[in-house]
């Protein structure tokens, strides 16, 4: 909820100061289903909702404050799904193989950017309408029985992340680029 508060006041020496507040209230549920067919195998599925609070972008030194409404950004929300397996095997020693696939669906994704303001680039947080992340993770660990003290580890991650809906209304050539 974004209360209506005067966006700026003029301080001593003609300084312009933005003042305001913002409050966020949310819950973040998570559900996990787990199946253990043996002592060496675990399979799971999880679903969760997450949220990062919205706020008011701060203006760094050298920047010029704009109206408070231009500095506000909305909470970022995400729904996440994951399915995976954690397994231990006896393969000429101890072998552990784990794998997980996941999907993260964002709305109002918070994006750090810069805007041209009074001739200066100024950092700002804005909201992209939507973003998605698809991922796959695989990891393994092997301790062969024929070489004492040797451990071989490996991991691989594949991510496909993109803004599925992000439109910025601008006429500035550097922003278009």
Short mmCIF file of N, CA and C in Angstrom, two decimals:
data_model
loop_
_atom_site.label_atom_id
_atom_site.label_comp_id
_atom_site.label_asym_id
_atom_site.label_seq_id
_atom_site.Cartn_x
_atom_site.Cartn_y
_atom_site.Cartn_z
N UNK A 1 0.85 -1.17 0.00
CA UNK A 1 0.00 0.00 0.00
C UNK A 1 0.89 1.23 0.00
N UNK A 2 0.58 2.16 -0.87
CA UNK A 2 1.40 3.36 -1.00
C UNK A 2 0.58 4.57 -0.54
N UNK A 3 0.85 5.05 0.71
CA UNK A 3 0.06 6.14 1.24
C UNK A 3 0.35 7.45 0.51
N UNK A 4 -0.61 8.35 0.55
CA UNK A 4 -0.45 9.66 -0.08
C UNK A 4 0.24 10.58 0.91
N UNK A 5 1.50 10.91 0.61
CA UNK A 5 2.32 11.75 1.48
C UNK A 5 2.93 12.83 0.60
N UNK A 6 3.07 14.05 1.09
CA UNK A 6 3.73 15.07 0.27
C UNK A 6 5.06 14.54 -0.24
N UNK A 7 5.30 14.73 -1.56
CA UNK A 7 6.46 14.10 -2.18
C UNK A 7 7.76 14.82 -1.93
N UNK A 8 7.76 16.10 -1.69
CA UNK A 8 9.02 16.77 -1.47
C UNK A 8 8.83 18.02 -0.63
N UNK A 9 9.89 18.38 0.02
CA UNK A 9 9.92 19.63 0.77
C UNK A 9 11.23 20.32 0.43
N UNK A 10 11.30 21.58 0.69
CA UNK A 10 12.53 22.32 0.43
C UNK A 10 13.20 22.60 1.76
N UNK A 11 14.44 22.15 1.87
CA UNK A 11 15.19 22.33 3.10
C UNK A 11 16.03 23.59 3.04
N UNK A 12 16.89 23.74 4.02
CA UNK A 12 17.79 24.89 4.09
C UNK A 12 18.67 24.93 2.85
N UNK A 13 18.95 26.12 2.36
CA UNK A 13 19.84 26.27 1.21
C UNK A 13 19.17 25.89 -0.10
N UNK A 14 17.85 25.73 -0.12
CA UNK A 14 17.15 25.40 -1.36
C UNK A 14 17.24 23.93 -1.74
N UNK A 15 17.75 23.08 -0.86
CA UNK A 15 17.83 21.65 -1.15
C UNK A 15 16.43 21.08 -1.26
N UNK A 16 16.24 20.17 -2.19
CA UNK A 16 14.96 19.48 -2.34
C UNK A 16 15.10 18.11 -1.70
N UNK A 17 14.17 17.76 -0.82
CA UNK A 17 14.24 16.51 -0.08
C UNK A 17 12.93 15.74 -0.32
N UNK A 18 13.05 14.50 -0.73
CA UNK A 18 11.86 13.64 -0.86
C UNK A 18 11.63 12.95 0.47
N UNK A 19 10.37 12.89 0.87
CA UNK A 19 10.02 12.19 2.10
C UNK A 19 8.81 11.31 1.82
N UNK A 20 8.80 10.16 2.41
CA UNK A 20 7.66 9.27 2.22
C UNK A 20 7.89 7.98 2.97
N UNK A 21 6.91 7.13 2.92
CA UNK A 21 7.04 5.81 3.55
C UNK A 21 6.26 4.80 2.72
N UNK A 22 6.59 3.56 2.92
CA UNK A 22 5.87 2.48 2.25
C UNK A 22 5.84 1.28 3.20
N UNK A 23 4.81 0.49 3.09
CA UNK A 23 4.64 -0.68 3.95
C UNK A 23 4.24 -1.87 3.10
N UNK A 24 4.80 -3.03 3.41
CA UNK A 24 4.42 -4.25 2.71
C UNK A 24 4.00 -5.31 3.72
N UNK A 25 2.95 -6.02 3.40
CA UNK A 25 2.49 -7.15 4.21
C UNK A 25 2.26 -8.31 3.25
N UNK A 26 2.83 -9.46 3.54
CA UNK A 26 2.64 -10.61 2.66
C UNK A 26 2.99 -11.89 3.40
N UNK A 27 2.55 -13.01 2.86
CA UNK A 27 2.98 -14.30 3.38
C UNK A 27 3.61 -15.08 2.23
N UNK A 28 4.43 -16.05 2.57
CA UNK A 28 5.16 -16.81 1.56
C UNK A 28 4.99 -18.30 1.82
N UNK A 29 3.90 -18.89 1.32
CA UNK A 29 3.66 -20.32 1.55
C UNK A 29 4.58 -21.20 0.71
N UNK A 30 4.85 -22.38 1.22
CA UNK A 30 5.64 -23.38 0.49
C UNK A 30 5.05 -24.76 0.79
N UNK A 31 4.95 -25.57 -0.26
CA UNK A 31 4.44 -26.93 -0.13
C UNK A 31 5.47 -27.87 -0.75
N UNK A 32 5.85 -28.91 -0.01
CA UNK A 32 6.81 -29.89 -0.53
C UNK A 32 6.24 -31.28 -0.35
N UNK A 33 6.28 -32.07 -1.43
CA UNK A 33 5.92 -33.48 -1.38
C UNK A 33 7.21 -34.27 -1.54
N UNK A 34 7.43 -35.24 -0.67
CA UNK A 34 8.68 -36.00 -0.67
C UNK A 34 8.35 -37.49 -0.66
N UNK A 35 9.08 -38.24 -1.48
CA UNK A 35 8.90 -39.69 -1.53
C UNK A 35 10.25 -40.35 -1.32
N UNK A 36 10.31 -41.27 -0.36
CA UNK A 36 11.53 -42.01 -0.03
C UNK A 36 11.29 -43.50 -0.28
N UNK A 37 11.46 -43.98 -1.52
CA UNK A 37 11.19 -45.39 -1.79
C UNK A 37 12.22 -46.32 -1.13
N UNK A 38 13.45 -45.83 -0.92
CA UNK A 38 14.48 -46.59 -0.20
C UNK A 38 15.28 -45.61 0.65
N UNK A 39 16.19 -46.15 1.45
CA UNK A 39 17.06 -45.27 2.26
C UNK A 39 18.05 -44.50 1.40
N UNK A 40 18.25 -44.91 0.15
CA UNK A 40 19.22 -44.26 -0.74
C UNK A 40 18.58 -43.38 -1.82
N UNK A 41 17.28 -43.22 -1.78
CA UNK A 41 16.61 -42.44 -2.83
C UNK A 41 15.56 -41.52 -2.24
N UNK A 42 15.58 -40.28 -2.71
CA UNK A 42 14.57 -39.30 -2.33
C UNK A 42 14.14 -38.56 -3.59
N UNK A 43 12.84 -38.47 -3.79
CA UNK A 43 12.27 -37.73 -4.91
C UNK A 43 11.34 -36.68 -4.31
N UNK A 44 11.33 -35.49 -4.91
CA UNK A 44 10.53 -34.43 -4.31
C UNK A 44 9.95 -33.50 -5.37
N UNK A 45 8.89 -32.80 -4.95
CA UNK A 45 8.27 -31.74 -5.74
C UNK A 45 7.97 -30.62 -4.76
N UNK A 46 8.23 -29.37 -5.15
CA UNK A 46 7.87 -28.25 -4.28
C UNK A 46 7.25 -27.12 -5.10
N UNK A 47 6.39 -26.40 -4.43
CA UNK A 47 5.74 -25.21 -4.97
C UNK A 47 5.83 -24.14 -3.90
N UNK A 48 6.13 -22.91 -4.29
CA UNK A 48 6.24 -21.83 -3.31
C UNK A 48 5.86 -20.50 -3.94
N UNK A 49 5.40 -19.60 -3.09
CA UNK A 49 5.17 -18.20 -3.47
C UNK A 49 6.17 -17.37 -2.68
N UNK A 50 6.74 -16.37 -3.33
CA UNK A 50 7.71 -15.51 -2.67
C UNK A 50 7.43 -14.07 -3.05
N UNK A 51 7.94 -13.16 -2.25
CA UNK A 51 7.75 -11.75 -2.54
C UNK A 51 8.91 -10.95 -1.97
N UNK A 52 9.37 -9.99 -2.75
CA UNK A 52 10.37 -9.02 -2.30
C UNK A 52 9.63 -7.70 -2.13
N UNK A 53 9.77 -7.02 -0.99
CA UNK A 53 9.00 -5.80 -0.76
C UNK A 53 9.27 -4.72 -1.81
N UNK A 54 8.27 -3.91 -2.05
CA UNK A 54 8.44 -2.72 -2.88
C UNK A 54 9.10 -1.64 -2.04
N UNK A 55 9.27 -0.49 -2.62
CA UNK A 55 9.91 0.55 -1.85
C UNK A 55 10.02 1.86 -2.60
N UNK A 56 10.94 2.67 -2.12
CA UNK A 56 11.22 3.97 -2.70
C UNK A 56 12.69 3.98 -3.06
N UNK A 57 12.99 4.23 -4.33
CA UNK A 57 14.37 4.28 -4.77
C UNK A 57 15.06 5.47 -4.12
N UNK A 58 16.28 5.25 -3.67
CA UNK A 58 17.04 6.34 -3.08
C UNK A 58 17.85 7.02 -4.16
N UNK A 59 18.00 8.31 -4.06
CA UNK A 59 18.77 9.08 -5.03
C UNK A 59 20.18 9.26 -4.50
N UNK A 60 21.19 8.80 -5.24
CA UNK A 60 22.57 8.93 -4.77
C UNK A 60 23.02 10.38 -4.83
N UNK A 61 24.15 10.66 -4.18
CA UNK A 61 24.65 12.03 -4.21
C UNK A 61 24.93 12.43 -5.64
N UNK A 62 24.65 13.66 -5.96
CA UNK A 62 24.84 14.15 -7.32
C UNK A 62 23.58 14.05 -8.15
N UNK A 63 22.62 13.26 -7.71
CA UNK A 63 21.37 13.13 -8.46
C UNK A 63 20.39 14.19 -8.03
N UNK A 64 19.32 14.29 -8.74
CA UNK A 64 18.27 15.24 -8.40
C UNK A 64 17.02 14.46 -8.04
N UNK A 65 16.44 14.72 -6.87
CA UNK A 65 15.22 14.00 -6.54
C UNK A 65 14.08 14.39 -7.48
N UNK A 66 13.29 13.41 -7.81
CA UNK A 66 12.10 13.64 -8.61
C UNK A 66 10.91 13.47 -7.69
N UNK A 67 9.72 13.48 -8.22
CA UNK A 67 8.57 13.30 -7.34
C UNK A 67 8.62 11.91 -6.73
N UNK A 68 8.07 11.81 -5.56
CA UNK A 68 8.09 10.54 -4.84
C UNK A 68 7.41 9.43 -5.61
N UNK A 69 6.35 9.76 -6.34
CA UNK A 69 5.64 8.73 -7.11
C UNK A 69 6.54 8.13 -8.19
N UNK A 70 7.49 8.91 -8.75
CA UNK A 70 8.41 8.39 -9.75
C UNK A 70 9.48 7.50 -9.14
N UNK A 71 9.74 7.66 -7.84
CA UNK A 71 10.77 6.87 -7.17
C UNK A 71 10.23 5.58 -6.57
N UNK A 72 8.91 5.38 -6.58
CA UNK A 72 8.33 4.17 -5.98
C UNK A 72 8.44 2.99 -6.94
N UNK A 73 8.61 1.80 -6.36
CA UNK A 73 8.53 0.58 -7.14
C UNK A 73 7.71 -0.44 -6.36
N UNK A 74 7.02 -1.30 -7.09
CA UNK A 74 6.08 -2.25 -6.51
C UNK A 74 6.79 -3.50 -5.98
N UNK A 75 6.14 -4.28 -5.11
CA UNK A 75 6.72 -5.54 -4.67
C UNK A 75 6.92 -6.50 -5.85
N UNK A 76 7.99 -7.26 -5.79
CA UNK A 76 8.27 -8.29 -6.78
C UNK A 76 7.68 -9.60 -6.26
N UNK A 77 6.94 -10.30 -7.12
CA UNK A 77 6.30 -11.56 -6.70
C UNK A 77 6.82 -12.70 -7.57
N UNK A 78 6.93 -13.88 -6.97
CA UNK A 78 7.42 -15.03 -7.71
C UNK A 78 6.67 -16.28 -7.26
N UNK A 79 6.36 -17.13 -8.24
CA UNK A 79 5.87 -18.47 -7.96
C UNK A 79 6.93 -19.43 -8.49
N UNK A 80 7.32 -20.41 -7.66
CA UNK A 80 8.40 -21.32 -8.03
C UNK A 80 7.94 -22.77 -7.92
N UNK A 81 8.33 -23.57 -8.92
CA UNK A 81 8.09 -25.00 -8.93
C UNK A 81 9.44 -25.70 -9.07
N UNK A 82 9.61 -26.81 -8.37
CA UNK A 82 10.86 -27.58 -8.50
C UNK A 82 10.53 -29.06 -8.35
N UNK A 83 11.20 -29.88 -9.16
CA UNK A 83 11.09 -31.33 -9.06
C UNK A 83 12.50 -31.88 -9.11
N UNK A 84 12.78 -32.87 -8.25
CA UNK A 84 14.15 -33.35 -8.22
C UNK A 84 14.31 -34.70 -7.55
N UNK A 85 15.56 -35.16 -7.58
CA UNK A 85 15.92 -36.45 -6.98
C UNK A 85 17.28 -36.32 -6.32
N UNK A 86 17.43 -37.00 -5.18
CA UNK A 86 18.71 -37.11 -4.48
C UNK A 86 18.92 -38.60 -4.25
N UNK A 87 20.01 -39.13 -4.81
CA UNK A 87 20.21 -40.57 -4.76
C UNK A 87 21.64 -40.93 -4.37
N UNK A 88 21.79 -42.07 -3.71
CA UNK A 88 23.10 -42.67 -3.38
C UNK A 88 23.12 -44.06 -3.99
N UNK A 89 24.27 -44.41 -4.60
CA UNK A 89 24.43 -45.68 -5.28
C UNK A 89 25.74 -46.33 -4.84
N UNK A 90 25.80 -47.64 -4.98
CA UNK A 90 27.05 -48.37 -4.76
C UNK A 90 27.61 -48.71 -6.14
N UNK A 91 28.60 -47.91 -6.60
CA UNK A 91 29.19 -48.09 -7.92
C UNK A 91 30.71 -48.04 -7.77
N UNK A 92 31.31 -49.19 -7.48
CA UNK A 92 32.75 -49.27 -7.21
C UNK A 92 33.15 -48.23 -6.16
N UNK A 93 32.33 -48.11 -5.15
CA UNK A 93 32.49 -47.12 -4.09
C UNK A 93 31.17 -46.36 -3.93
N UNK A 94 31.24 -45.24 -3.25
CA UNK A 94 30.04 -44.46 -3.00
C UNK A 94 29.83 -43.45 -4.12
N UNK A 95 28.63 -43.45 -4.71
CA UNK A 95 28.28 -42.53 -5.79
C UNK A 95 27.00 -41.81 -5.39
N UNK A 96 27.04 -40.49 -5.43
CA UNK A 96 25.85 -39.68 -5.14
C UNK A 96 25.50 -38.88 -6.40
N UNK A 97 24.26 -39.00 -6.85
CA UNK A 97 23.77 -38.25 -8.01
C UNK A 97 22.50 -37.49 -7.61
N UNK A 98 22.49 -36.20 -7.87
CA UNK A 98 21.34 -35.35 -7.55
C UNK A 98 20.96 -34.57 -8.81
N UNK A 99 19.68 -34.37 -9.02
CA UNK A 99 19.22 -33.59 -10.17
C UNK A 99 17.95 -32.84 -9.77
N UNK A 100 17.79 -31.65 -10.35
CA UNK A 100 16.59 -30.85 -10.09
C UNK A 100 16.28 -30.01 -11.32
N UNK A 101 15.00 -29.91 -11.62
CA UNK A 101 14.51 -29.00 -12.65
C UNK A 101 13.58 -28.01 -11.98
N UNK A 102 13.63 -26.75 -12.41
CA UNK A 102 12.80 -25.75 -11.76
C UNK A 102 12.32 -24.69 -12.74
N UNK A 103 11.25 -24.01 -12.32
CA UNK A 103 10.66 -22.91 -13.07
C UNK A 103 10.29 -21.82 -12.07
N UNK A 104 10.70 -20.58 -12.35
CA UNK A 104 10.37 -19.44 -11.50
C UNK A 104 9.64 -18.41 -12.36
N UNK A 105 8.44 -18.04 -11.95
CA UNK A 105 7.59 -17.12 -12.70
C UNK A 105 7.43 -15.83 -11.90
N UNK A 106 8.01 -14.74 -12.41
CA UNK A 106 8.00 -13.45 -11.72
C UNK A 106 6.92 -12.53 -12.27
N UNK A 107 6.33 -11.73 -11.39
CA UNK A 107 5.51 -10.60 -11.82
C UNK A 107 6.05 -9.37 -11.09
N UNK A 108 6.00 -8.24 -11.76
CA UNK A 108 6.56 -6.99 -11.24
C UNK A 108 8.03 -7.16 -10.82
N UNK A 109 8.79 -7.86 -11.65
CA UNK A 109 10.22 -8.10 -11.39
C UNK A 109 10.94 -6.76 -11.20
N UNK A 110 11.67 -6.61 -10.10
CA UNK A 110 12.40 -5.38 -9.83
C UNK A 110 13.69 -5.38 -10.64
N UNK A 111 13.92 -4.28 -11.36
CA UNK A 111 15.06 -4.16 -12.25
C UNK A 111 15.83 -2.90 -11.89
N UNK A 112 17.13 -3.03 -11.65
CA UNK A 112 17.98 -1.87 -11.43
C UNK A 112 18.37 -1.30 -12.78
N UNK A 113 18.19 0.00 -12.96
CA UNK A 113 18.50 0.63 -14.24
C UNK A 113 19.00 2.04 -13.97
N UNK A 114 19.26 2.80 -15.01
CA UNK A 114 19.64 4.20 -14.88
C UNK A 114 18.72 5.03 -15.77
N UNK A 115 18.38 6.21 -15.29
CA UNK A 115 17.56 7.12 -16.08
C UNK A 115 18.29 8.46 -16.18
N UNK A 116 18.09 9.15 -17.28
CA UNK A 116 18.67 10.47 -17.46
C UNK A 116 17.77 11.48 -16.77
N UNK A 117 18.36 12.21 -15.82
CA UNK A 117 17.58 13.11 -14.99
C UNK A 117 18.38 14.41 -14.83
N UNK A 118 17.88 15.49 -15.34
CA UNK A 118 18.56 16.79 -15.29
C UNK A 118 19.98 16.72 -15.85
N UNK A 119 20.15 15.95 -16.92
CA UNK A 119 21.46 15.84 -17.56
C UNK A 119 22.41 14.84 -16.93
N UNK A 120 21.99 14.15 -15.88
CA UNK A 120 22.83 13.16 -15.20
C UNK A 120 22.15 11.80 -15.22
N UNK A 121 22.96 10.74 -15.36
CA UNK A 121 22.41 9.39 -15.22
C UNK A 121 22.22 9.10 -13.74
N UNK A 122 21.07 8.62 -13.38
CA UNK A 122 20.76 8.35 -11.99
C UNK A 122 20.20 6.94 -11.86
N UNK A 123 20.71 6.15 -10.89
CA UNK A 123 20.17 4.79 -10.72
C UNK A 123 18.73 4.82 -10.25
N UNK A 124 17.97 3.83 -10.67
CA UNK A 124 16.57 3.75 -10.29
C UNK A 124 16.16 2.29 -10.31
N UNK A 125 15.23 1.91 -9.46
CA UNK A 125 14.62 0.59 -9.49
C UNK A 125 13.26 0.75 -10.15
N UNK A 126 12.99 -0.06 -11.17
CA UNK A 126 11.70 -0.04 -11.85
C UNK A 126 11.15 -1.47 -11.87
N UNK A 127 9.90 -1.61 -12.23
CA UNK A 127 9.28 -2.93 -12.30
C UNK A 127 9.08 -3.35 -13.76
N UNK A 128 9.62 -4.51 -14.11
CA UNK A 128 9.29 -5.15 -15.38
C UNK A 128 7.99 -5.92 -15.12
N UNK A 129 7.15 -6.03 -16.11
CA UNK A 129 5.86 -6.69 -15.89
C UNK A 129 6.03 -8.16 -15.54
N UNK A 130 6.90 -8.90 -16.28
CA UNK A 130 7.02 -10.33 -16.03
C UNK A 130 8.38 -10.85 -16.49
N UNK A 131 8.84 -11.90 -15.80
CA UNK A 131 10.09 -12.56 -16.16
C UNK A 131 9.95 -14.04 -15.79
N UNK A 132 10.74 -14.88 -16.48
CA UNK A 132 10.71 -16.33 -16.22
C UNK A 132 12.14 -16.86 -16.17
N UNK A 133 12.34 -17.86 -15.32
CA UNK A 133 13.61 -18.57 -15.25
C UNK A 133 13.31 -20.07 -15.27
N UNK A 134 13.87 -20.75 -16.26
CA UNK A 134 13.81 -22.20 -16.34
C UNK A 134 15.21 -22.71 -16.01
N UNK A 135 15.31 -23.78 -15.25
CA UNK A 135 16.64 -24.25 -14.89
C UNK A 135 16.71 -25.74 -14.67
N UNK A 136 17.94 -26.24 -14.81
CA UNK A 136 18.25 -27.65 -14.57
C UNK A 136 19.59 -27.70 -13.86
N UNK A 137 19.67 -28.46 -12.78
CA UNK A 137 20.90 -28.63 -12.03
C UNK A 137 21.19 -30.11 -11.86
N UNK A 138 22.44 -30.48 -12.09
CA UNK A 138 22.88 -31.87 -11.90
C UNK A 138 24.20 -31.83 -11.14
N UNK A 139 24.32 -32.68 -10.15
CA UNK A 139 25.58 -32.77 -9.41
C UNK A 139 25.88 -34.21 -9.06
N UNK A 140 27.16 -34.49 -8.98
CA UNK A 140 27.58 -35.84 -8.63
C UNK A 140 28.81 -35.83 -7.75
N UNK A 141 28.94 -36.88 -6.97
CA UNK A 141 30.09 -37.07 -6.09
C UNK A 141 30.41 -38.56 -6.09
N UNK A 142 31.70 -38.89 -6.30
CA UNK A 142 32.09 -40.30 -6.32
C UNK A 142 33.34 -40.48 -5.49
N UNK A 143 33.30 -41.46 -4.60
CA UNK A 143 34.46 -41.85 -3.79
C UNK A 143 34.77 -43.31 -4.16
N UNK A 144 35.69 -43.49 -5.14
CA UNK A 144 35.98 -44.86 -5.59
C UNK A 144 36.62 -45.67 -4.46
N UNK A 145 36.22 -46.96 -4.39
CA UNK A 145 36.72 -47.82 -3.33
C UNK A 145 38.17 -48.25 -3.55
N UNK A 146 38.68 -48.11 -4.77
CA UNK A 146 40.02 -48.60 -5.08
C UNK A 146 41.12 -47.54 -4.93
N UNK A 147 40.77 -46.27 -4.56
CA UNK A 147 41.77 -45.24 -4.28
C UNK A 147 41.36 -44.54 -2.99
N UNK A 148 42.02 -44.88 -1.90
CA UNK A 148 41.70 -44.29 -0.59
C UNK A 148 41.88 -42.78 -0.60
N UNK A 149 40.90 -42.06 -0.06
CA UNK A 149 40.99 -40.61 0.11
C UNK A 149 40.61 -39.79 -1.11
N UNK A 150 40.34 -40.42 -2.26
CA UNK A 150 39.99 -39.67 -3.48
C UNK A 150 38.48 -39.40 -3.53
N UNK A 151 38.13 -38.15 -3.81
CA UNK A 151 36.74 -37.76 -4.02
C UNK A 151 36.67 -36.96 -5.32
N UNK A 152 35.77 -37.34 -6.18
CA UNK A 152 35.57 -36.63 -7.45
C UNK A 152 34.18 -36.01 -7.40
N UNK A 153 34.14 -34.69 -7.63
CA UNK A 153 32.88 -33.95 -7.60
C UNK A 153 32.68 -33.22 -8.92
N UNK A 154 31.43 -33.07 -9.30
CA UNK A 154 31.10 -32.30 -10.49
C UNK A 154 29.69 -31.75 -10.38
N UNK A 155 29.47 -30.62 -11.04
CA UNK A 155 28.15 -30.01 -11.03
C UNK A 155 27.96 -29.26 -12.35
N UNK A 156 26.70 -29.17 -12.78
CA UNK A 156 26.36 -28.48 -14.02
C UNK A 156 25.01 -27.82 -13.82
N UNK A 157 24.89 -26.57 -14.27
CA UNK A 157 23.63 -25.84 -14.18
C UNK A 157 23.32 -25.21 -15.52
N UNK A 158 22.09 -25.31 -15.94
CA UNK A 158 21.59 -24.67 -17.15
C UNK A 158 20.47 -23.73 -16.75
N UNK A 159 20.58 -22.46 -17.16
CA UNK A 159 19.53 -21.47 -16.87
C UNK A 159 19.06 -20.84 -18.17
N UNK A 160 17.77 -20.67 -18.30
CA UNK A 160 17.18 -19.94 -19.41
C UNK A 160 16.30 -18.87 -18.76
N UNK A 161 16.83 -17.65 -18.66
CA UNK A 161 16.12 -16.56 -17.99
C UNK A 161 15.83 -15.45 -18.98
N UNK A 162 14.62 -14.93 -18.93
CA UNK A 162 14.27 -13.85 -19.84
C UNK A 162 13.09 -13.05 -19.30
N UNK A 163 12.99 -11.80 -19.78
CA UNK A 163 11.84 -10.96 -19.49
C UNK A 163 10.76 -11.33 -20.49
N UNK A 164 9.66 -11.84 -20.00
CA UNK A 164 8.57 -12.21 -20.90
C UNK A 164 7.67 -11.01 -21.19
N UNK A 165 7.78 -9.96 -20.40
CA UNK A 165 7.00 -8.75 -20.63
C UNK A 165 7.70 -7.59 -19.94
N UNK A 166 8.43 -6.78 -20.72
CA UNK A 166 9.15 -5.63 -20.17
C UNK A 166 9.15 -4.54 -21.22
N UNK A 167 8.37 -3.51 -20.99
CA UNK A 167 8.27 -2.40 -21.92
C UNK A 167 8.63 -1.14 -21.16
N UNK A 168 9.61 -0.41 -21.68
CA UNK A 168 9.98 0.85 -21.06
C UNK A 168 9.63 1.97 -22.02
N UNK A 169 8.85 2.89 -21.56
CA UNK A 169 8.41 4.03 -22.37
C UNK A 169 9.49 5.10 -22.31
N UNK A 170 10.23 5.26 -23.39
CA UNK A 170 11.33 6.23 -23.41
C UNK A 170 11.55 6.77 -24.81
N UNK A 171 12.09 7.97 -24.87
CA UNK A 171 12.53 8.54 -26.14
C UNK A 171 14.03 8.76 -26.13
N UNK A 172 14.71 8.44 -25.03
CA UNK A 172 16.15 8.64 -24.91
C UNK A 172 16.89 7.55 -25.71
N UNK A 173 17.77 7.98 -26.60
CA UNK A 173 18.49 7.03 -27.45
C UNK A 173 19.32 6.04 -26.64
N UNK A 174 19.95 6.49 -25.53
CA UNK A 174 20.77 5.57 -24.74
C UNK A 174 19.91 4.50 -24.07
N UNK A 175 18.66 4.80 -23.71
CA UNK A 175 17.76 3.81 -23.12
C UNK A 175 17.29 2.83 -24.18
N UNK A 176 17.02 3.33 -25.40
CA UNK A 176 16.59 2.46 -26.49
C UNK A 176 17.71 1.47 -26.82
N UNK A 177 18.94 1.95 -26.84
CA UNK A 177 20.09 1.08 -27.13
C UNK A 177 20.25 0.06 -26.04
#
